[in-house]
């Protein structure tokens, strides 16, 4: 069964303290892996799509990487406005529609 | 661009009742998906519509149904509401004919509480 897990469940960082969020996935052939950011009371906001192992994408202080079993979201020198829940999701090669989300990591960045 | 708008924002219903949630997709987006997000969980795929036809469905019972209209707006209908249906319902849209990796644009959701 296709599955996505994320760790840690919650992460608390001081402003400027870099760290990484983990996404582990099991899927019967990966079509793509997505990262989204979700603020309280809002819908998820698209960040990145990764397609194959070894691929990396960057956006401001965020960098996403992909291996055959995991993806990491690295946050460099975070700011309080980076506080949000970060969701990882996968789409299988056999699926043209269904995206499977993980439970998310809740990030808090303290000034 | 106006983004994805959902209505209502909050709703309280009684067990056994029926509910209709509405979504206006972003301009030019002809593919709409609906998700259910329980508190503290990631969104779960309910179904997807493309050009007014359902073209994918997750593990939800038939009492969850939908429609997409010619202007690409969409409705989610839930019959015989159960307490476990209490959740945030998210609508997401994307353009057709783009690569699959094009991310969805999500609305802010409808918070449904079943009592």
XYZ file of N, CA and C in Angstrom:
678
model
N 0.856 -1.199 0.000
C 0.000 0.000 0.000
C 0.887 1.243 0.000
N 0.525 2.222 -0.842
C 1.278 3.471 -0.911
C 1.132 4.242 0.397
N 2.248 4.771 0.886
C 2.223 5.392 2.215
C 3.282 6.476 2.321
N 2.977 7.505 3.112
C 3.926 8.599 3.365
C 3.972 8.855 4.866
N 5.173 8.885 5.422
C 5.343 9.262 6.828
C 6.291 10.449 6.899
N 6.146 11.278 7.935
C 6.992 12.453 8.089
C 7.499 12.528 9.521
N 8.720 13.017 9.652
C 9.298 13.215 10.975
C 10.197 14.450 10.974
N 10.328 15.130 12.131
C 9.545 14.867 13.333
C 8.112 15.356 13.160
N 7.270 15.023 14.141
C 5.882 15.498 14.105
C 5.844 17.006 14.313
N 6.708 17.496 15.194
C 6.799 18.925 15.474
C 8.255 19.287 15.689
N 8.622 20.499 15.317
C 10.005 20.967 15.433
C 9.982 22.426 15.835
N 10.784 22.723 16.839
C 10.868 24.085 17.347
C 12.306 24.559 17.172
N 12.521 25.650 16.426
C 13.862 26.144 16.136
C 14.007 27.593 16.577
N 15.207 27.959 16.945
C 15.511 29.367 17.143
C 15.730 29.998 15.770
N 15.417 31.264 15.655
C 15.661 31.978 14.408
C 17.130 31.827 14.024
N 17.378 31.420 12.764
C 18.748 31.235 12.297
C 19.299 29.835 12.478
N 18.572 28.984 13.201
C 19.040 27.616 13.472
C 18.575 26.692 12.352
N 19.453 26.251 11.502
C 19.100 25.419 10.345
C 18.751 23.995 10.778
N 17.895 23.333 10.003
C 17.507 21.967 10.303
C 16.893 21.318 9.060
N 16.491 20.060 9.200
C 15.889 19.325 8.079
C 14.645 18.575 8.529
N 13.670 18.508 7.638
C 12.468 17.714 7.848
C 12.556 16.484 6.938
N 12.060 15.353 7.442
C 12.154 14.108 6.688
C 10.792 13.638 6.191
N 10.781 13.087 4.986
C 9.590 12.465 4.415
C 10.014 11.097 3.881
N 9.452 10.033 4.425
C 9.717 8.678 3.924
C 8.490 8.178 3.188
N 8.703 7.520 2.065
C 7.555 7.101 1.277
C 7.717 5.675 0.766
N 6.577 5.028 0.598
C 6.501 3.721 -0.043
C 5.455 3.859 -1.136
N 5.880 3.667 -2.372
C 4.945 3.812 -3.489
C 5.367 2.865 -4.597
N 4.379 2.335 -5.283
C 4.656 1.404 -6.388
C 5.009 2.191 -7.636
N 6.228 2.678 -7.686
C 6.663 3.488 -8.812
C 6.309 4.941 -8.585
N 7.316 5.778 -8.391
C 7.069 7.185 -8.049
C 6.931 8.011 -9.319
N 5.781 8.677 -9.431
C 5.610 9.620 -10.535
C 6.195 10.974 -10.123
N 5.979 11.322 -8.852
C 6.525 12.579 -8.356
C 6.253 12.763 -6.880
N 7.086 13.580 -6.243
C 6.931 13.912 -4.823
C 6.757 15.414 -4.701
N 5.795 15.814 -3.880
C 5.461 17.224 -3.715
C 5.733 17.678 -2.279
N 6.127 18.929 -2.127
C 6.158 19.587 -0.830
C 5.184 20.764 -0.857
N 4.382 20.856 0.220
C 3.449 21.955 0.397
C 3.681 22.568 1.771
N 3.327 23.825 1.897
C 3.327 24.534 3.177
C 1.884 24.868 3.515
N 1.489 24.672 4.790
C 0.126 24.994 5.209
C 0.163 25.859 6.457
N -0.413 27.054 6.344
C -0.556 27.951 7.491
C -1.887 27.673 8.177
N -1.992 27.965 9.475
C -3.242 27.696 10.207
C -4.440 28.355 9.541
N -5.517 27.579 9.350
C -6.734 28.124 8.762
C -6.683 28.321 7.267
N -5.614 27.856 6.627
C -5.466 28.028 5.180
C -5.287 26.669 4.504
N -5.462 26.658 3.189
C -5.166 25.451 2.436
C -3.674 25.347 2.159
N -3.197 24.147 1.787
C -1.781 23.982 1.470
C -1.342 24.866 0.297
N -0.090 25.324 0.361
C 0.502 26.146 -0.695
C 1.642 25.365 -1.332
N 1.582 25.191 -2.642
C 2.573 24.397 -3.366
C 3.965 25.015 -3.267
N 4.976 24.151 -2.984
C 6.370 24.596 -2.934
C 7.188 23.985 -4.076
N 7.278 22.639 -4.105
C 8.161 21.962 -5.066
C 7.538 20.678 -5.584
N 8.008 20.252 -6.781
C 7.811 18.884 -7.255
C 9.187 18.298 -7.567
N 9.426 17.070 -7.085
C 10.665 16.350 -7.379
C 10.285 15.072 -8.112
N 11.071 14.692 -9.123
C 10.674 13.578 -9.978
C 11.558 12.348 -9.825
N 12.853 12.540 -9.569
C 13.743 11.382 -9.561
C 14.844 11.547 -8.525
N 15.374 10.408 -8.073
C 16.421 10.394 -7.059
C 17.602 11.240 -7.513
N 18.114 12.040 -6.589
C 19.236 12.917 -6.881
C 18.818 14.335 -7.223
N 17.541 14.536 -7.466
C 17.061 15.858 -7.846
C 16.991 16.779 -6.633
N 17.266 18.074 -6.836
C 17.184 19.076 -5.790
C 16.453 20.298 -6.339
N 15.674 20.946 -5.468
C 15.007 22.194 -5.836
C 15.191 23.175 -4.682
N 15.340 24.467 -4.999
C 15.528 25.485 -3.968
C 14.562 26.637 -4.160
N 14.164 27.221 -3.026
C 13.323 28.409 -3.042
C 13.588 29.167 -1.756
N 14.234 30.302 -1.880
C 14.601 31.133 -0.736
C 15.376 30.294 0.275
N 14.882 30.128 1.489
C 15.620 29.417 2.532
C 15.341 27.912 2.521
N 14.552 27.432 1.575
C 14.157 26.034 1.519
C 14.877 25.298 0.383
N 15.302 24.081 0.676
C 15.908 23.225 -0.340
C 15.374 21.826 -0.157
N 14.791 21.250 -1.204
C 14.230 19.900 -1.158
C 15.123 18.953 -1.943
N 15.362 17.764 -1.362
C 16.158 16.739 -2.028
C 15.373 15.431 -2.036
N 15.755 14.520 -2.949
C 15.012 13.272 -3.115
C 15.964 12.102 -3.290
N 15.697 11.014 -2.523
C 16.372 9.736 -2.737
C 15.300 8.722 -3.134
N 15.692 7.460 -3.250
C 14.720 6.447 -3.683
C 13.673 6.133 -2.624
N 13.966 6.481 -1.364
C 13.022 6.149 -0.292
C 12.597 7.348 0.544
N 13.337 8.473 0.392
C 13.097 9.609 1.270
C 13.237 10.937 0.524
N 12.654 11.958 1.141
C 12.911 13.319 0.707
C 13.198 14.139 1.958
N 14.055 15.130 1.795
C 14.372 16.023 2.903
C 14.050 17.447 2.487
N 13.518 18.206 3.448
C 13.323 19.637 3.248
C 14.267 20.338 4.217
N 15.307 20.936 3.655
C 16.300 21.620 4.465
C 15.898 23.082 4.588
N 15.951 23.586 5.829
C 15.611 24.979 6.073
C 16.865 25.666 6.614
N 17.358 26.627 5.855
C 18.597 27.328 6.207
C 18.270 28.678 6.831
N 18.841 28.916 8.023
C 18.654 30.194 8.729
C 17.189 30.618 8.724
N 16.318 29.797 9.317
C 14.887 30.100 9.264
C 14.525 31.391 9.985
N 13.403 31.978 9.530
C 12.842 33.170 10.148
C 11.465 32.824 10.718
N 10.951 33.645 11.645
C 9.625 33.351 12.222
C 8.537 33.144 11.171
N 8.635 33.831 10.044
C 7.600 33.678 9.016
C 7.654 32.325 8.308
N 8.664 31.519 8.575
C 8.729 30.153 8.051
C 7.901 29.184 8.891
N 7.395 29.647 10.014
C 6.563 28.796 10.873
C 5.301 28.384 10.133
N 5.064 27.085 10.059
C 3.932 26.517 9.323
C 3.990 25.000 9.463
N 2.995 24.323 8.920
C 3.066 22.869 8.773
C 3.527 22.557 7.358
N 4.527 21.689 7.240
C 5.062 21.308 5.936
C 4.586 19.901 5.604
N 3.910 19.779 4.479
C 3.314 18.522 4.045
C 4.081 17.956 2.860
N 4.333 16.670 2.912
C 4.948 15.929 1.820
C 3.861 15.065 1.184
N 3.889 14.898 -0.123
C 2.876 14.093 -0.813
C 3.513 13.381 -1.997
N 2.967 12.218 -2.354
C 3.489 11.464 -3.495
C 2.360 11.093 -4.435
N 2.741 10.914 -5.695
C 1.812 10.416 -6.695
C 2.474 9.220 -7.364
N 1.725 8.103 -7.453
C 2.263 6.880 -8.030
C 2.188 6.919 -9.557
N 3.080 6.132 -10.185
C 3.075 6.050 -11.647
C 1.742 5.551 -12.171
N 1.077 4.719 -11.362
C -0.188 4.121 -11.801
C -1.369 5.060 -11.613
N -1.140 6.221 -11.047
C -2.237 7.132 -10.716
C -2.155 8.399 -11.537
N -3.295 8.807 -12.087
C -3.359 10.066 -12.816
C -4.069 11.133 -12.012
N -4.424 10.777 -10.764
C -5.229 11.718 -10.001
C -4.849 11.760 -8.520
N -4.754 10.595 -7.886
C -4.656 10.532 -6.433
C -3.278 10.960 -5.950
N -3.262 11.910 -5.041
C -2.035 12.337 -4.381
C -2.151 11.937 -2.924
N -1.132 11.253 -2.405
C -1.160 10.756 -1.024
C -0.302 11.661 -0.164
N -0.929 12.275 0.842
C -0.231 13.200 1.723
C 0.244 12.496 2.984
N 1.365 12.976 3.516
C 1.805 12.587 4.846
C 1.102 13.442 5.880
N 1.345 13.162 7.175
C 0.656 13.887 8.249
C 1.208 15.283 8.500
N 2.396 15.568 7.957
C 2.969 16.896 8.116
C 3.919 17.032 9.288
N 4.780 18.037 9.219
C 5.650 18.455 10.321
C 5.297 19.894 10.655
N 4.973 20.123 11.921
C 4.649 21.470 12.375
C 5.926 22.172 12.825
N 6.314 23.216 12.116
C 7.545 23.949 12.395
C 7.228 25.266 13.090
N 7.900 25.505 14.205
C 7.810 26.790 14.900
C 9.202 27.400 14.962
N 9.348 28.645 14.492
C 10.624 29.352 14.532
C 10.487 30.506 15.514
N 11.289 30.456 16.567
C 11.185 31.412 17.668
C 12.181 32.550 17.466
N 11.715 33.807 17.584
C 12.640 34.944 17.381
C 13.746 34.966 18.439
N -5.639 36.848 -11.251
C -6.004 35.530 -10.725
C -6.731 35.707 -9.391
N -7.870 35.002 -9.227
C -8.615 35.147 -7.991
C -8.350 33.999 -7.045
N -7.673 32.942 -7.488
C -7.418 31.793 -6.637
C -8.642 30.903 -6.527
N -8.596 29.967 -5.597
C -9.691 29.029 -5.364
C -10.502 29.527 -4.179
N -11.810 29.670 -4.372
C -12.656 30.127 -3.277
C -13.660 29.044 -2.910
N -13.864 28.875 -1.609
C -14.784 27.842 -1.111
C -15.836 28.477 -0.205
N -17.034 27.897 -0.263
C -18.091 28.380 0.614
C -18.960 27.214 1.075
N -19.510 27.306 2.296
C -19.199 28.333 3.297
C -17.847 28.063 3.950
N -17.404 28.947 4.814
C -16.122 28.730 5.506
C -16.297 27.801 6.696
N -17.444 27.915 7.359
C -17.749 27.046 8.494
C -19.192 26.565 8.401
N -19.438 25.360 8.918
C -20.771 24.778 8.829
C -20.955 23.797 9.973
N -22.117 23.846 10.619
C -22.448 22.862 11.646
C -23.706 22.118 11.201
N -23.613 20.783 11.181
C -24.735 19.952 10.753
C -24.991 18.867 11.794
N -26.201 18.327 11.734
C -26.585 17.245 12.631
C -26.381 15.899 11.940
N -25.981 14.908 12.706
C -25.803 13.548 12.180
C -27.039 13.121 11.397
N -26.819 12.524 10.233
C -27.913 12.069 9.383
C -28.334 13.066 8.315
N -27.944 14.331 8.489
C -28.306 15.342 7.504
C -27.418 15.233 6.265
N -27.746 16.068 5.280
C -26.985 16.143 4.032
C -26.365 17.535 3.941
N -25.183 17.621 3.259
C -24.514 18.904 3.133
C -23.949 19.057 1.723
N -23.930 20.298 1.237
C -23.312 20.627 -0.049
C -22.273 21.704 0.162
N -21.059 21.440 -0.270
C -19.962 22.405 -0.188
C -19.625 22.849 -1.606
N -19.246 24.122 -1.745
C -19.037 24.683 -3.077
C -17.609 25.209 -3.265
N -17.176 25.175 -4.517
C -15.807 25.568 -4.847
C -15.789 26.261 -6.200
N -15.153 27.422 -6.247
C -14.884 28.088 -7.523
C -13.400 27.955 -7.802
N -13.075 27.266 -8.875
C -11.667 27.019 -9.163
C -11.009 28.273 -9.713
N -9.683 28.273 -9.691
C -8.926 29.394 -10.241
C -9.195 29.508 -11.737
N -9.227 30.739 -12.223
C -9.503 30.994 -13.629
C -8.581 30.168 -14.523
N -9.184 29.452 -15.494
C -8.393 28.652 -16.426
C -8.095 27.253 -15.964
N -8.479 26.923 -14.735
C -8.222 25.581 -14.195
C -9.428 24.693 -14.430
N -9.251 23.585 -15.193
C -10.389 22.722 -15.495
C -10.346 21.391 -14.738
N -9.385 21.228 -13.860
C -9.266 20.008 -13.057
C -9.428 20.383 -11.591
N -10.387 19.723 -10.935
C -10.683 20.033 -9.538
C -10.647 18.758 -8.710
N -9.962 18.814 -7.581
C -9.926 17.690 -6.641
C -10.478 18.138 -5.301
N -11.035 17.205 -4.580
C -11.536 17.453 -3.222
C -10.766 16.568 -2.244
N -10.447 17.157 -1.090
C -9.728 16.453 -0.033
C -10.433 16.653 1.300
N -10.299 15.656 2.173
C -10.759 15.752 3.560
C -9.543 15.785 4.468
N -9.487 16.776 5.364
C -8.348 16.873 6.275
C -8.849 16.880 7.714
N -8.617 15.787 8.426
C -8.952 15.712 9.844
C -7.898 16.480 10.628
N -8.246 16.879 11.833
C -7.350 17.675 12.664
C -6.031 16.939 12.906
N -4.929 17.586 12.603
C -3.612 17.002 12.850
C -3.174 15.994 11.816
N -3.943 15.837 10.751
C -3.630 14.867 9.695
C -3.375 15.580 8.366
N -2.787 14.839 7.427
C -2.656 15.363 6.083
C -3.959 15.206 5.320
N -4.133 15.945 4.230
C -5.349 15.811 3.414
C -5.467 14.412 2.818
N -6.713 13.911 2.742
C -6.987 12.618 2.099
C -7.820 12.850 0.851
N -7.391 12.237 -0.245
C -8.031 12.414 -1.556
C -9.426 11.791 -1.559
N -10.434 12.611 -1.957
C -11.809 12.102 -2.071
C -12.091 11.728 -3.519
N -12.027 12.710 -4.421
C -12.191 12.450 -5.851
C -11.715 13.646 -6.659
N -11.643 13.430 -7.994
C -11.199 14.466 -8.905
C -12.162 14.560 -10.082
N -12.362 15.781 -10.583
C -13.181 16.018 -11.761
C -12.356 16.717 -12.828
N -12.549 16.275 -14.055
C -11.896 16.880 -15.209
C -12.950 17.043 -16.285
N -13.171 18.272 -16.705
C -14.174 18.569 -17.740
C -15.514 17.898 -17.437
N -15.973 18.086 -16.216
C -17.298 17.686 -15.726
C -17.454 16.182 -15.499
N -16.371 15.413 -15.638
C -16.441 13.965 -15.404
C -15.551 13.588 -14.223
N -16.037 12.677 -13.367
C -15.193 12.174 -12.290
C -14.171 11.226 -12.915
N -12.883 11.497 -12.689
C -11.851 10.657 -13.312
C -10.891 10.065 -12.290
N -11.321 10.018 -11.032
C -10.514 9.379 -10.008
C -11.214 9.493 -8.673
N -11.073 8.468 -7.830
C -11.756 8.445 -6.543
C -10.886 7.755 -5.512
N -10.875 8.287 -4.310
C -10.161 7.674 -3.200
C -11.067 6.716 -2.442
N -10.640 6.326 -1.237
C -11.380 5.335 -0.453
C -12.486 5.979 0.372
N -13.452 6.555 -0.280
C -14.596 7.170 0.393
C -15.871 6.509 -0.116
N -16.864 6.337 0.785
C -18.108 5.658 0.398
C -18.917 6.482 -0.590
N -19.894 5.836 -1.239
C -20.710 6.515 -2.249
C -21.514 7.691 -1.732
N -21.701 7.790 -0.392
C -22.456 8.928 0.100
C -21.685 10.244 -0.082
N -20.424 10.130 -0.464
C -19.645 11.304 -0.880
C -19.756 11.372 -2.411
N -20.354 12.434 -2.916
C -20.509 12.580 -4.360
C -20.204 14.013 -4.758
N -20.037 14.214 -6.071
C -19.681 15.554 -6.506
C -20.227 15.892 -7.873
N -20.004 17.138 -8.235
C -20.374 17.636 -9.553
C -19.335 18.662 -9.969
N -19.124 18.763 -11.285
C -18.372 19.889 -11.816
C -19.219 20.518 -12.909
N -19.267 21.825 -12.946
C -20.124 22.554 -13.868
C -19.323 23.069 -15.065
N -20.021 23.500 -16.135
C -19.302 23.960 -17.336
C -18.302 25.078 -17.067
N -18.535 25.882 -16.028
C -17.571 26.953 -15.715
C -16.456 26.441 -14.809
N -16.412 25.119 -14.596
C -15.392 24.403 -13.813
C -15.544 24.564 -12.313
N -16.571 25.274 -11.853
C -16.845 25.263 -10.422
C -17.323 23.864 -10.039
N -17.333 23.586 -8.741
C -17.584 22.215 -8.312
C -18.355 22.184 -7.005
N -19.020 21.077 -6.753
C -19.714 20.839 -5.494
C -19.298 19.492 -4.927
N -19.250 19.427 -3.593
C -19.084 18.176 -2.878
C -20.348 17.970 -2.060
N -21.009 16.842 -2.242
C -22.206 16.504 -1.491
C -21.910 15.314 -0.578
N -22.341 15.426 0.669
C -22.199 14.312 1.597
C -23.570 14.016 2.180
N -24.035 12.784 1.996
C -25.326 12.350 2.544
C -25.133 11.604 3.852
N -26.217 11.528 4.616
C -26.219 10.728 5.850
C -24.984 11.002 6.693
N -24.801 12.255 7.069
C -23.588 12.675 7.783
C -23.350 11.857 9.048
N -22.078 11.533 9.269
C -21.638 10.831 10.475
C -20.705 11.748 11.253
N -20.551 11.466 12.543
C -19.697 12.299 13.391
C -18.266 12.355 12.842
N -17.784 11.235 12.289
C -16.419 11.170 11.746
C -16.226 12.002 10.476
N -17.311 12.533 9.934
C -17.182 13.398 8.753
C -16.735 14.802 9.137
N -16.676 15.091 10.428
C -16.203 16.390 10.887
C -14.745 16.562 10.474
N -14.470 17.603 9.683
C -13.127 17.797 9.137
C -13.095 19.106 8.365
N -11.901 19.440 7.872
C -11.726 20.541 6.928
C -11.792 19.942 5.519
N -12.669 20.451 4.685
C -12.790 19.967 3.313
C -12.139 20.967 2.370
N -11.163 20.488 1.637
C -10.352 21.334 0.770
C -10.644 21.048 -0.688
N -10.737 22.100 -1.460
C -10.870 22.016 -2.906
C -9.552 22.484 -3.513
N -9.105 21.816 -4.560
C -7.846 22.187 -5.210
C -8.035 22.134 -6.718
N -7.423 23.060 -7.422
C -7.573 23.068 -8.883
C -6.220 23.229 -9.564
N -6.178 22.826 -10.825
C -4.982 22.995 -11.643
C -5.409 23.067 -13.098
N -4.558 23.617 -13.954
C -4.917 23.666 -15.375
C -4.831 22.280 -15.994
N -5.568 22.030 -17.051
C -5.433 20.806 -17.820
C -4.348 20.999 -18.855
N -3.786 19.872 -19.290
C -2.805 19.951 -20.364
C -1.430 20.394 -19.923
N -1.200 20.506 -18.609
C 0.138 20.842 -18.136
C 0.759 19.567 -17.584
N 2.039 19.566 -17.385
C 2.704 18.411 -16.810
C 2.128 18.090 -15.450
N 2.156 16.793 -15.087
C 1.502 16.388 -13.854
C 2.123 17.061 -12.640
N 3.377 17.443 -12.740
C 4.068 18.021 -11.598
C 3.640 19.436 -11.265
N 2.762 20.007 -12.078
C 2.236 21.348 -11.805
C 1.400 21.256 -10.543
N 1.796 21.995 -9.514
C 1.128 21.873 -8.227
C -0.299 22.364 -8.246
N -1.094 21.797 -7.364
C -2.469 22.242 -7.196
C -2.513 23.561 -6.436
N -3.538 24.366 -6.745
C -3.857 25.563 -5.970
C -5.028 25.205 -5.063
N -4.827 25.306 -3.768
C -5.854 24.948 -2.797
C -6.636 26.168 -2.339
N -7.927 25.933 -2.024
C -8.709 26.927 -1.323
C -8.432 26.853 0.177
N -9.056 27.732 0.930
C -8.854 27.761 2.389
C -9.729 26.757 3.120
N -10.659 26.129 2.392
C -11.410 25.036 2.975
C -12.728 25.428 3.622
N -13.547 24.409 3.853
C -14.783 24.536 4.634
C -14.640 23.655 5.862
N -14.776 24.265 7.022
C -14.711 23.502 8.290
C -16.100 22.975 8.598
N -16.288 21.649 8.499
C -17.580 21.009 8.763
C -17.539 20.344 10.133
N -18.513 20.668 10.952
C -18.673 20.025 12.248
C -19.999 19.290 12.261
N -19.972 18.000 12.563
C -21.192 17.191 12.644
C -21.456 16.879 14.114
N -22.643 17.233 14.588
C -22.976 17.044 16.010
C -24.149 16.059 16.185
